[in-house]
Coordinates of C-alpha atoms in Angstrom, one line a residue:
Chain A
X494 CA 24.7 -2.0 24.0
X495 CA 22.3 -1.8 26.9
X496 CA 18.8 -2.8 26.0
X497 CA 17.4 0.1 28.1
X498 CA 18.6 2.7 25.7
X499 CA 17.3 6.2 26.3
X500 CA 15.4 8.0 23.6
X501 CA 18.1 10.6 23.6
X502 CA 20.8 7.9 23.1
X503 CA 18.8 6.5 20.2
X504 CA 18.6 9.9 18.5
X505 CA 22.3 10.5 19.0
X506 CA 23.1 7.2 17.4
X507 CA 20.7 8.0 14.6
X508 CA 22.4 11.3 14.0
X509 CA 25.8 9.4 13.7
X510 CA 24.3 7.4 10.8
X511 CA 23.0 10.5 9.2
X512 CA 26.4 12.3 9.7
X513 CA 28.1 9.4 8.0
X514 CA 25.7 9.5 5.0
X515 CA 26.1 13.3 4.7
X516 CA 29.9 13.0 4.9
X517 CA 30.0 10.4 2.1
X518 CA 27.7 12.6 0.1
X519 CA 29.7 15.8 0.7
X520 CA 32.7 14.1 -0.8
X521 CA 31.1 12.9 -4.0
X522 CA 27.8 14.9 -4.2
X523 CA 26.6 12.1 -6.4
X524 CA 23.1 11.5 -5.1
X525 CA 22.0 15.1 -4.6
X526 CA 23.4 16.2 -8.0
X527 CA 21.9 13.4 -10.0
X528 CA 18.6 13.6 -8.2
X529 CA 18.4 17.4 -8.4
X530 CA 19.3 17.5 -12.1
X531 CA 16.8 14.7 -12.8
X532 CA 14.1 16.5 -10.9
X533 CA 14.8 19.7 -12.8
X534 CA 14.6 17.8 -16.1
X535 CA 11.2 16.2 -15.2
X536 CA 9.8 19.7 -14.4
X537 CA 11.2 21.0 -17.7
X538 CA 9.7 18.2 -19.7
X539 CA 6.3 18.7 -18.1
X540 CA 6.4 22.4 -18.6
X541 CA 7.0 21.7 -22.3
X542 CA 4.2 19.1 -22.4
X543 CA 1.7 21.6 -20.9
X544 CA 2.7 24.6 -23.0
X545 CA -0.3 26.0 -24.8
X546 CA -1.0 29.4 -26.3
X547 CA 2.3 30.9 -25.4
X548 CA 2.2 30.0 -21.7
X549 CA 2.4 27.0 -19.5
X550 CA -0.8 26.0 -17.9
X551 CA -0.5 26.9 -14.2
X552 CA -3.4 24.7 -12.9
X553 CA -1.4 21.5 -13.4
X554 CA 1.6 22.8 -11.3
X555 CA 0.6 21.1 -8.1
X556 CA 0.5 17.7 -9.8
X557 CA 3.8 18.3 -11.6
X558 CA 5.5 19.3 -8.3
X559 CA 4.6 16.1 -6.6
X560 CA 5.2 13.8 -9.5
X561 CA 8.7 15.3 -9.9
X562 CA 9.4 14.9 -6.2
X563 CA 8.2 11.3 -6.3
X564 CA 10.4 10.4 -9.3
X565 CA 13.5 12.1 -8.1
X566 CA 13.0 10.6 -4.7
X567 CA 12.9 7.0 -6.0
X568 CA 16.2 7.6 -7.8
X569 CA 17.8 8.8 -4.6
X570 CA 16.3 6.1 -2.4
X571 CA 17.7 3.3 -4.6
X572 CA 21.1 4.9 -4.6
X573 CA 21.4 5.7 -0.9
X574 CA 20.9 2.0 -0.1
X575 CA 22.9 0.7 -3.0
X576 CA 25.9 2.5 -1.3
X577 CA 25.3 0.3 1.8
X578 CA 25.3 -2.8 -0.2
X579 CA 28.6 -2.1 -1.9
X580 CA 31.3 -4.0 0.1
X581 CA 28.5 -5.3 2.3
X582 CA 28.5 -2.1 4.4
X583 CA 25.0 -3.0 5.7
X584 CA 26.3 -6.1 7.4
X585 CA 28.9 -3.9 9.3
X586 CA 26.2 -1.4 10.1
X587 CA 23.9 -4.2 11.5
X588 CA 26.8 -5.7 13.5
X589 CA 27.8 -2.3 15.0
X590 CA 26.5 -1.7 18.6
X591 CA 23.8 0.6 17.3
X592 CA 20.1 -0.2 18.0
X593 CA 18.1 -0.9 14.9
X594 CA 15.6 1.9 15.3
X595 CA 18.6 4.3 15.3
X596 CA 19.8 2.9 11.9
X597 CA 16.3 3.3 10.5
X598 CA 15.9 6.9 11.9
X599 CA 19.4 7.9 10.8
X600 CA 18.8 6.6 7.3
X601 CA 15.4 8.2 7.1
X602 CA 16.8 11.6 8.2
X603 CA 19.5 11.3 5.6
X604 CA 16.9 10.6 2.9
X605 CA 14.8 13.6 4.2
X606 CA 17.8 15.9 4.0
X607 CA 18.8 14.8 0.5
X608 CA 15.3 15.2 -0.7
X609 CA 15.0 18.7 0.8
X610 CA 18.1 19.8 -1.0
X611 CA 16.7 18.4 -4.2
X612 CA 13.4 20.2 -3.6
X613 CA 15.3 23.4 -3.3
X614 CA 15.8 23.0 -7.0
X615 CA 12.4 21.4 -8.0
X616 CA 10.1 23.8 -6.1
X617 CA 11.6 27.0 -7.6
X618 CA 11.6 25.3 -11.1
X619 CA 7.9 24.6 -10.8
X620 CA 7.4 28.1 -9.5
X621 CA 9.0 29.8 -12.5
X622 CA 8.1 27.4 -15.3
X623 CA 4.5 27.3 -14.3
X624 CA 4.2 31.0 -13.7
X625 CA 3.0 30.7 -10.1
X626 CA 2.4 33.8 -8.1
X627 CA 2.5 33.3 -4.3
X628 CA 2.6 35.8 -1.5
X629 CA 4.8 35.3 1.5
X630 CA 2.2 33.4 3.6
X631 CA 1.2 31.0 0.9
X632 CA 4.8 30.4 0.0
X633 CA 5.5 29.6 3.6
X634 CA 2.6 27.2 3.8
X635 CA 3.7 25.6 0.6
X636 CA 7.1 24.9 2.1
X637 CA 5.4 23.4 5.2
X638 CA 3.3 21.1 2.9
X639 CA 6.3 20.0 0.9
X640 CA 8.2 19.4 4.2
X641 CA 5.4 17.2 5.6
X642 CA 4.9 15.3 2.4
X643 CA 8.6 14.7 2.0
X644 CA 8.8 13.5 5.6
X645 CA 6.1 10.9 4.9
X646 CA 7.9 9.9 1.7
X647 CA 11.2 9.5 3.5
X648 CA 9.6 7.5 6.3
X649 CA 7.9 5.0 4.0
X650 CA 10.6 5.1 1.3
X651 CA 13.5 4.3 3.7
X652 CA 11.6 1.4 5.1
X653 CA 10.9 -0.1 1.7
X654 CA 14.3 0.5 0.3
X655 CA 15.9 -1.2 3.4
X656 CA 13.5 -4.1 3.0
X657 CA 14.4 -4.6 -0.6
X658 CA 18.1 -4.3 0.0
X659 CA 18.7 -8.0 -0.5
X660 CA 16.0 -8.6 -3.1
X661 CA 16.7 -9.4 -6.7
X662 CA 15.5 -6.8 -9.3
X663 CA 15.1 -4.3 -6.5
X664 CA 15.3 -1.2 -8.6
X665 CA 12.1 -2.1 -10.4
X666 CA 10.5 -3.5 -7.3
X667 CA 11.1 -0.3 -5.3
X668 CA 9.0 1.8 -7.6
X669 CA 6.3 -0.8 -7.9
X670 CA 6.1 -1.2 -4.1
X671 CA 6.6 2.5 -3.1
X672 CA 4.1 4.3 -5.3
X673 CA 0.9 2.5 -4.0
X674 CA 1.9 3.1 -0.4
X675 CA 2.7 6.8 -0.8
X676 CA -0.3 7.4 -2.9
X677 CA -2.1 9.1 0.0
X678 CA 0.9 11.5 0.4
X679 CA 0.8 12.3 -3.2
X680 CA -3.0 12.8 -3.3
X681 CA -3.0 15.0 -0.2
X682 CA 0.1 16.9 -1.4
X683 CA -1.5 17.6 -4.8
X684 CA -4.8 18.7 -3.2
X685 CA -3.1 21.0 -0.7
X686 CA -0.8 22.5 -3.2
X687 CA -3.8 22.9 -5.6
X688 CA -5.6 25.0 -3.0
X689 CA -2.5 27.1 -2.3
X690 CA -1.9 28.1 -5.8
X691 CA -5.3 29.6 -6.1
X692 CA -5.5 33.4 -5.5
X693 CA -8.0 32.9 -2.6
X694 CA -7.1 29.7 -0.8
X695 CA -9.7 27.9 1.3
X696 CA -7.7 27.8 4.6
X697 CA -10.1 25.5 6.4
X698 CA -9.8 22.8 3.8
X699 CA -6.0 23.3 3.6
X700 CA -5.6 22.8 7.3
X701 CA -7.6 19.6 7.1
X702 CA -5.2 18.3 4.4
X703 CA -2.1 19.3 6.4
X704 CA -3.4 17.6 9.5
X705 CA -4.0 14.4 7.5
X706 CA -0.5 14.6 6.1
X707 CA 0.8 15.0 9.7
X708 CA -1.3 12.0 10.8
X709 CA 0.1 9.9 7.9
X710 CA 3.7 10.8 8.9
X711 CA 3.0 9.8 12.6
X712 CA 1.2 6.6 11.7
X713 CA 3.9 5.4 9.4
X714 CA 6.7 6.4 11.6
X715 CA 5.4 4.3 14.4
X716 CA 4.6 1.4 12.0
X717 CA 8.0 1.6 10.4
X718 CA 9.9 1.6 13.7
X719 CA 7.9 -1.4 14.7
X720 CA 8.5 -3.6 11.7
X721 CA 12.0 -2.4 10.7
X722 CA 13.8 -4.8 12.9
X723 CA 12.1 -8.1 11.9
X724 CA 12.4 -7.1 8.3
X725 CA 16.1 -6.6 8.4
X726 CA 17.0 -9.6 10.4
X727 CA 17.0 -11.9 7.4
Chain B
X984 CA 10.5 -31.7 7.7
X985 CA 8.6 -34.9 8.3
X986 CA 5.4 -33.2 9.3
X987 CA 4.9 -31.9 5.8
X988 CA 5.9 -35.0 4.0
X989 CA 3.3 -36.9 6.0
X990 CA 0.7 -35.6 3.5
X991 CA 2.2 -37.9 1.0
X992 CA 2.7 -40.9 3.3
X993 CA -0.8 -41.0 4.7
X994 CA -3.4 -42.9 2.9
X995 CA -5.9 -40.3 1.5
X996 CA -3.4 -37.5 2.5
X997 CA -3.8 -36.0 -1.0
X998 CA -7.5 -36.4 -1.2
X999 CA -9.6 -33.3 -1.0
X1000 CA -11.5 -33.3 2.3
X1001 CA -15.2 -34.2 1.8
X1002 CA -16.2 -31.2 3.9
X1003 CA -14.4 -28.8 1.6
X1004 CA -16.2 -30.3 -1.4
X1005 CA -19.6 -30.0 0.4
X1006 CA -18.9 -26.5 1.3
X1007 CA -17.9 -25.5 -2.2
X1008 CA -21.0 -27.2 -3.7
X1009 CA -23.3 -25.5 -1.1
X1010 CA -21.7 -22.2 -1.8
X1011 CA -22.0 -22.5 -5.6
X1012 CA -25.7 -23.5 -5.3
X1013 CA -26.5 -20.7 -2.9
X1014 CA -24.6 -18.2 -5.1
X1015 CA -26.9 -19.3 -8.0
X1016 CA -30.0 -19.0 -5.9
X1017 CA -29.2 -15.6 -4.6
X1018 CA -28.3 -14.4 -8.1
X1019 CA -31.7 -15.6 -9.3
X1020 CA -33.4 -13.9 -6.4
X1021 CA -31.6 -10.6 -7.0
X1022 CA -33.2 -10.4 -10.5
X1023 CA -36.6 -12.1 -10.0
X1024 CA -37.5 -11.8 -6.3
X1025 CA -36.1 -8.5 -5.0
X1026 CA -38.2 -5.5 -6.0
X1027 CA -36.6 -2.9 -8.3
X1028 CA -35.5 0.1 -6.4
X1029 CA -37.5 3.4 -7.1
X1030 CA -34.7 5.9 -7.5
X1031 CA -31.9 4.0 -9.0
X1032 CA -33.9 1.4 -10.8
X1033 CA -32.2 -1.7 -12.2
X1034 CA -28.6 -0.5 -11.4
X1035 CA -29.3 -0.8 -7.7
X1036 CA -29.1 -4.6 -8.1
X1037 CA -25.3 -4.3 -8.2
X1038 CA -25.5 -3.5 -4.5
X1039 CA -26.3 -7.2 -3.7
X1040 CA -23.0 -8.1 -5.3
X1041 CA -20.8 -5.1 -4.6
X1042 CA -21.3 -4.9 -0.8
X1043 CA -20.7 -8.6 0.0
X1044 CA -17.5 -8.4 -2.2
X1045 CA -16.4 -5.4 -0.2
X1046 CA -17.0 -7.2 3.1
X1047 CA -15.0 -10.2 1.9
X1048 CA -12.1 -7.9 1.0
X1049 CA -12.2 -6.4 4.5
X1050 CA -12.3 -9.9 6.0
X1051 CA -8.9 -10.6 4.3
X1052 CA -7.3 -7.6 6.1
X1053 CA -7.2 -9.0 9.6
X1054 CA -6.3 -12.4 8.1
X1055 CA -3.2 -11.2 6.3
X1056 CA -2.3 -8.8 9.1
X1057 CA -2.3 -11.7 11.6
X1058 CA -0.6 -14.1 9.2
X1059 CA 2.2 -11.5 8.4
X1060 CA 2.8 -10.5 12.0
X1061 CA 2.9 -14.1 13.1
X1062 CA 5.3 -15.0 10.2
X1063 CA 7.7 -12.2 11.1
X1064 CA 7.6 -13.3 14.7
X1065 CA 8.0 -17.0 14.2
X1066 CA 9.2 -17.5 10.6
X1067 CA 6.8 -20.4 10.3
X1068 CA 5.7 -21.2 6.7
X1069 CA 2.2 -21.9 7.9
X1070 CA 1.6 -18.2 8.7
X1071 CA 3.2 -17.1 5.4
X1072 CA 0.7 -19.2 3.6
X1073 CA -2.2 -17.7 5.6
X1074 CA -1.0 -14.2 4.7
X1075 CA -0.5 -15.1 1.0
X1076 CA -4.0 -16.6 0.9
X1077 CA -5.5 -13.5 2.5
X1078 CA -3.6 -11.3 0.0
X1079 CA -4.9 -13.2 -3.0
X1080 CA -8.5 -13.3 -1.8
X1081 CA -8.3 -9.5 -1.1
X1082 CA -7.0 -8.9 -4.6
X1083 CA -9.8 -11.1 -6.1
X1084 CA -12.7 -9.6 -4.2
X1085 CA -11.2 -6.1 -4.2
X1086 CA -11.0 -6.2 -8.0
X1087 CA -14.6 -7.4 -8.2
X1088 CA -15.6 -4.4 -5.9
X1089 CA -13.8 -2.0 -8.2
X1090 CA -15.4 -3.4 -11.3
X1091 CA -19.0 -3.4 -9.9
X1092 CA -18.6 -0.1 -8.1
X1093 CA -17.8 2.1 -11.2
X1094 CA -20.7 0.4 -13.1
X1095 CA -23.0 1.8 -10.5
X1096 CA -21.0 5.1 -10.2
X1097 CA -21.4 5.8 -13.9
X1098 CA -25.2 5.8 -13.4
X1099 CA -25.3 7.5 -10.0
X1100 CA -22.5 10.1 -10.3
X1101 CA -22.1 10.3 -14.1
X1102 CA -18.5 9.2 -13.8
X1103 CA -16.8 5.9 -13.3
X1104 CA -14.4 7.0 -10.7
X1105 CA -14.2 9.8 -8.0
X1106 CA -11.3 10.3 -5.6
X1107 CA -13.5 9.7 -2.6
X1108 CA -12.0 8.5 0.6
X1109 CA -13.5 5.0 0.5
X1110 CA -12.7 4.4 -3.1
X1111 CA -9.1 5.7 -2.6
X1112 CA -8.4 3.6 0.5
X1113 CA -9.7 0.6 -1.4
X1114 CA -7.6 1.3 -4.4
X1115 CA -4.5 1.9 -2.3
X1116 CA -5.0 -1.3 -0.5
X1117 CA -5.5 -3.5 -3.6
X1118 CA -2.6 -1.8 -5.4
X1119 CA -0.3 -2.4 -2.5
X1120 CA -1.4 -6.1 -2.4
X1121 CA -0.7 -6.5 -6.1
X1122 CA 2.8 -5.1 -5.4
X1123 CA 3.0 -7.7 -2.7
X1124 CA 2.4 -10.5 -5.1
X1125 CA 4.9 -9.0 -7.6
X1126 CA 7.5 -9.0 -4.8
X1127 CA 6.7 -12.6 -3.9
X1128 CA 7.3 -13.6 -7.5
X1129 CA 10.4 -11.7 -8.3
X1130 CA 12.3 -10.7 -5.1
X1131 CA 14.1 -14.0 -4.6
X1132 CA 15.0 -15.6 -1.3
X1133 CA 13.9 -12.8 1.1
X1134 CA 10.5 -12.5 -0.7
X1135 CA 8.4 -13.9 2.1
X1136 CA 9.7 -11.4 4.7
X1137 CA 9.3 -8.5 2.3
X1138 CA 5.8 -9.6 1.4
X1139 CA 4.9 -9.9 5.1
X1140 CA 6.1 -6.4 5.8
X1141 CA 4.3 -5.0 2.8
X1142 CA 0.9 -6.6 3.6
X1143 CA 1.2 -5.1 7.2
X1144 CA 1.9 -1.7 5.6
X1145 CA -1.1 -2.2 3.3
X1146 CA -3.4 -2.8 6.2
X1147 CA -1.9 0.2 8.1
X1148 CA -2.4 2.3 5.0
X1149 CA -6.0 1.2 4.6
X1150 CA -6.6 1.9 8.3
X1151 CA -5.1 5.4 7.9
X1152 CA -7.4 6.3 4.9
X1153 CA -10.3 4.7 6.8
X1154 CA -9.8 6.9 9.8
X1155 CA -9.5 9.9 7.5
X1156 CA -13.0 9.1 6.1
X1157 CA -14.6 11.2 8.8
X1158 CA -12.4 14.2 8.0
X1159 CA -12.6 13.8 4.3
X1160 CA -16.2 14.0 3.2
X1161 CA -17.1 11.5 0.5
X1162 CA -19.7 10.8 -2.1
X1163 CA -19.9 7.1 -1.5
X1164 CA -23.3 6.1 0.0
X1165 CA -23.3 5.5 3.7
X1166 CA -24.3 2.2 5.2
X1167 CA -27.8 1.6 4.1
X1168 CA -28.5 -2.0 4.9
X1169 CA -30.9 -1.0 7.8
X1170 CA -33.0 1.1 5.5
X1171 CA -33.8 -1.7 3.0
X1172 CA -37.3 -3.1 2.3
X1173 CA -38.0 -6.6 3.7
X1174 CA -37.6 -8.5 0.4
X1175 CA -34.4 -6.6 -0.4
X1176 CA -33.0 -7.5 3.1
X1177 CA -33.8 -11.2 2.6
X1178 CA -32.0 -11.3 -0.8
X1179 CA -29.1 -9.2 0.6
X1180 CA -28.5 -11.4 3.6
X1181 CA -28.7 -14.6 1.4
X1182 CA -26.2 -13.1 -0.9
X1183 CA -23.9 -12.2 2.1
X1184 CA -24.2 -15.8 3.3
X1185 CA -23.3 -17.3 0.0
X1186 CA -20.3 -15.0 -0.4
X1187 CA -19.1 -16.0 3.1
X1188 CA -19.4 -19.7 2.2
X1189 CA -17.6 -19.2 -1.1
X1190 CA -14.9 -17.1 0.7
X1191 CA -14.2 -19.8 3.3
X1192 CA -14.2 -22.6 0.7
X1193 CA -11.7 -20.6 -1.4
X1194 CA -9.6 -19.8 1.7
X1195 CA -9.5 -23.4 2.7
X1196 CA -8.6 -24.6 -0.8
X1197 CA -5.9 -21.9 -1.1
X1198 CA -4.4 -22.9 2.2
X1199 CA -4.4 -26.6 1.2
X1200 CA -2.8 -25.7 -2.1
X1201 CA 0.0 -23.8 -0.3
X1202 CA 0.5 -26.8 2.1
X1203 CA 0.7 -29.2 -0.8
X1204 CA 3.1 -27.0 -2.7
X1205 CA 5.4 -26.8 0.3
X1206 CA 5.3 -30.5 0.8
X1207 CA 6.0 -31.0 -2.9
X1208 CA 9.0 -28.6 -2.8
X1209 CA 10.4 -30.5 0.1
X1210 CA 9.9 -33.8 -1.6
X1211 CA 11.8 -32.5 -4.6
X1212 CA 14.7 -31.4 -2.4
X1213 CA 14.7 -34.8 -0.7
X1214 CA 14.7 -36.7 -4.0
X1215 CA 17.6 -34.5 -5.3
X1216 CA 19.5 -35.3 -2.1
X1217 CA 18.8 -39.0 -2.5
X1218 CA 20.2 -38.8 -6.1
X1219 CA 16.9 -39.5 -7.8
X1220 CA 17.3 -36.4 -10.0

């Protein structure tokens, strides 16, 4: 491996890692199915919990959406790295002539794709169970919000899950460590979605939240790429 | 290995340094004096009344928490780069002090907020960034306690992320309008200023006394651990 690897080469290597994860997943469909079903169940339980006077309260929908995404995401994150630990695959991965940033990016992209598939279940569930009514523009912006939020979640979540790979009691620790750090994503996501589900959204405020979300993604992507290597060298 | 065991070999190696004791005593006395002055010397503020006195306590605590951020960022980065225990102890001390003072800030803040805003908590940018930082640092201590052999590395990574996160929310303060009062130290009356700066001074002294004591404690603990290993190796178990 030449140290002067081009950006393109790094991305190609990252895609190889993602491809491997997708291939393994396509054969078993284990992560996506369990995560998706779990996400659906969470939405269902919430819709039951907030059912009053013959209808589910729509105003809590934005909170429910992000809580469901966060819960389902933790489940998947733990599993996607557990797979690498079985048979000590992570050691093989680290020994392979692939630069560390590529491993991180590849894993993060995999997490992002899995989560987007799961959200294809969760978002419609929230939409129907909570009686939302969105026109085409607002639905499009909602998808953008979810995409940006999930990106931030995948960026931070992948780093933390990788960090905790060799830790004892990592399943418990992942949730404890992840939620404080992604609190900004959840808050911004909830606020932005809350604006979107109103009949007359305040576009100015919404664009502010979306820019903040983009900023979060960028800041943490840079920070993660920077500290991923020393954290995995243990 | 020998460098750390030296603590036990030197005469007086285990004794608390006299300067540390002096610093702690001075800090404690000043803390008492400034507390007295807050209640009996500083004038009562016109709008907020008696509740405003929290300010002399709240603001220095917040500054002390912010002091810890560069401390643990430096400690963690240096630890990841060199893997020297010394930097890990610095980072750990910073994390603990940040949790301590951060908690004090979040206890004193809501007491004032209840009076000023009518509620204990609002999701204002400053409050949120503070909360996020302290929560992450608590997670950091949990990892340290339960993660096993790789805990130090994970804790270092986490405290860096906590600082990055705090910076992110800090930057977003401009975009995200808040209800938290802006910096008002410059607008205070003369007596208020005197009391405030005395309070700030006493908090700084207390902070550095605690930091010193905490670093010493870490050093002694490492030395003790190594001594235990050595004694086991020598069959003294």
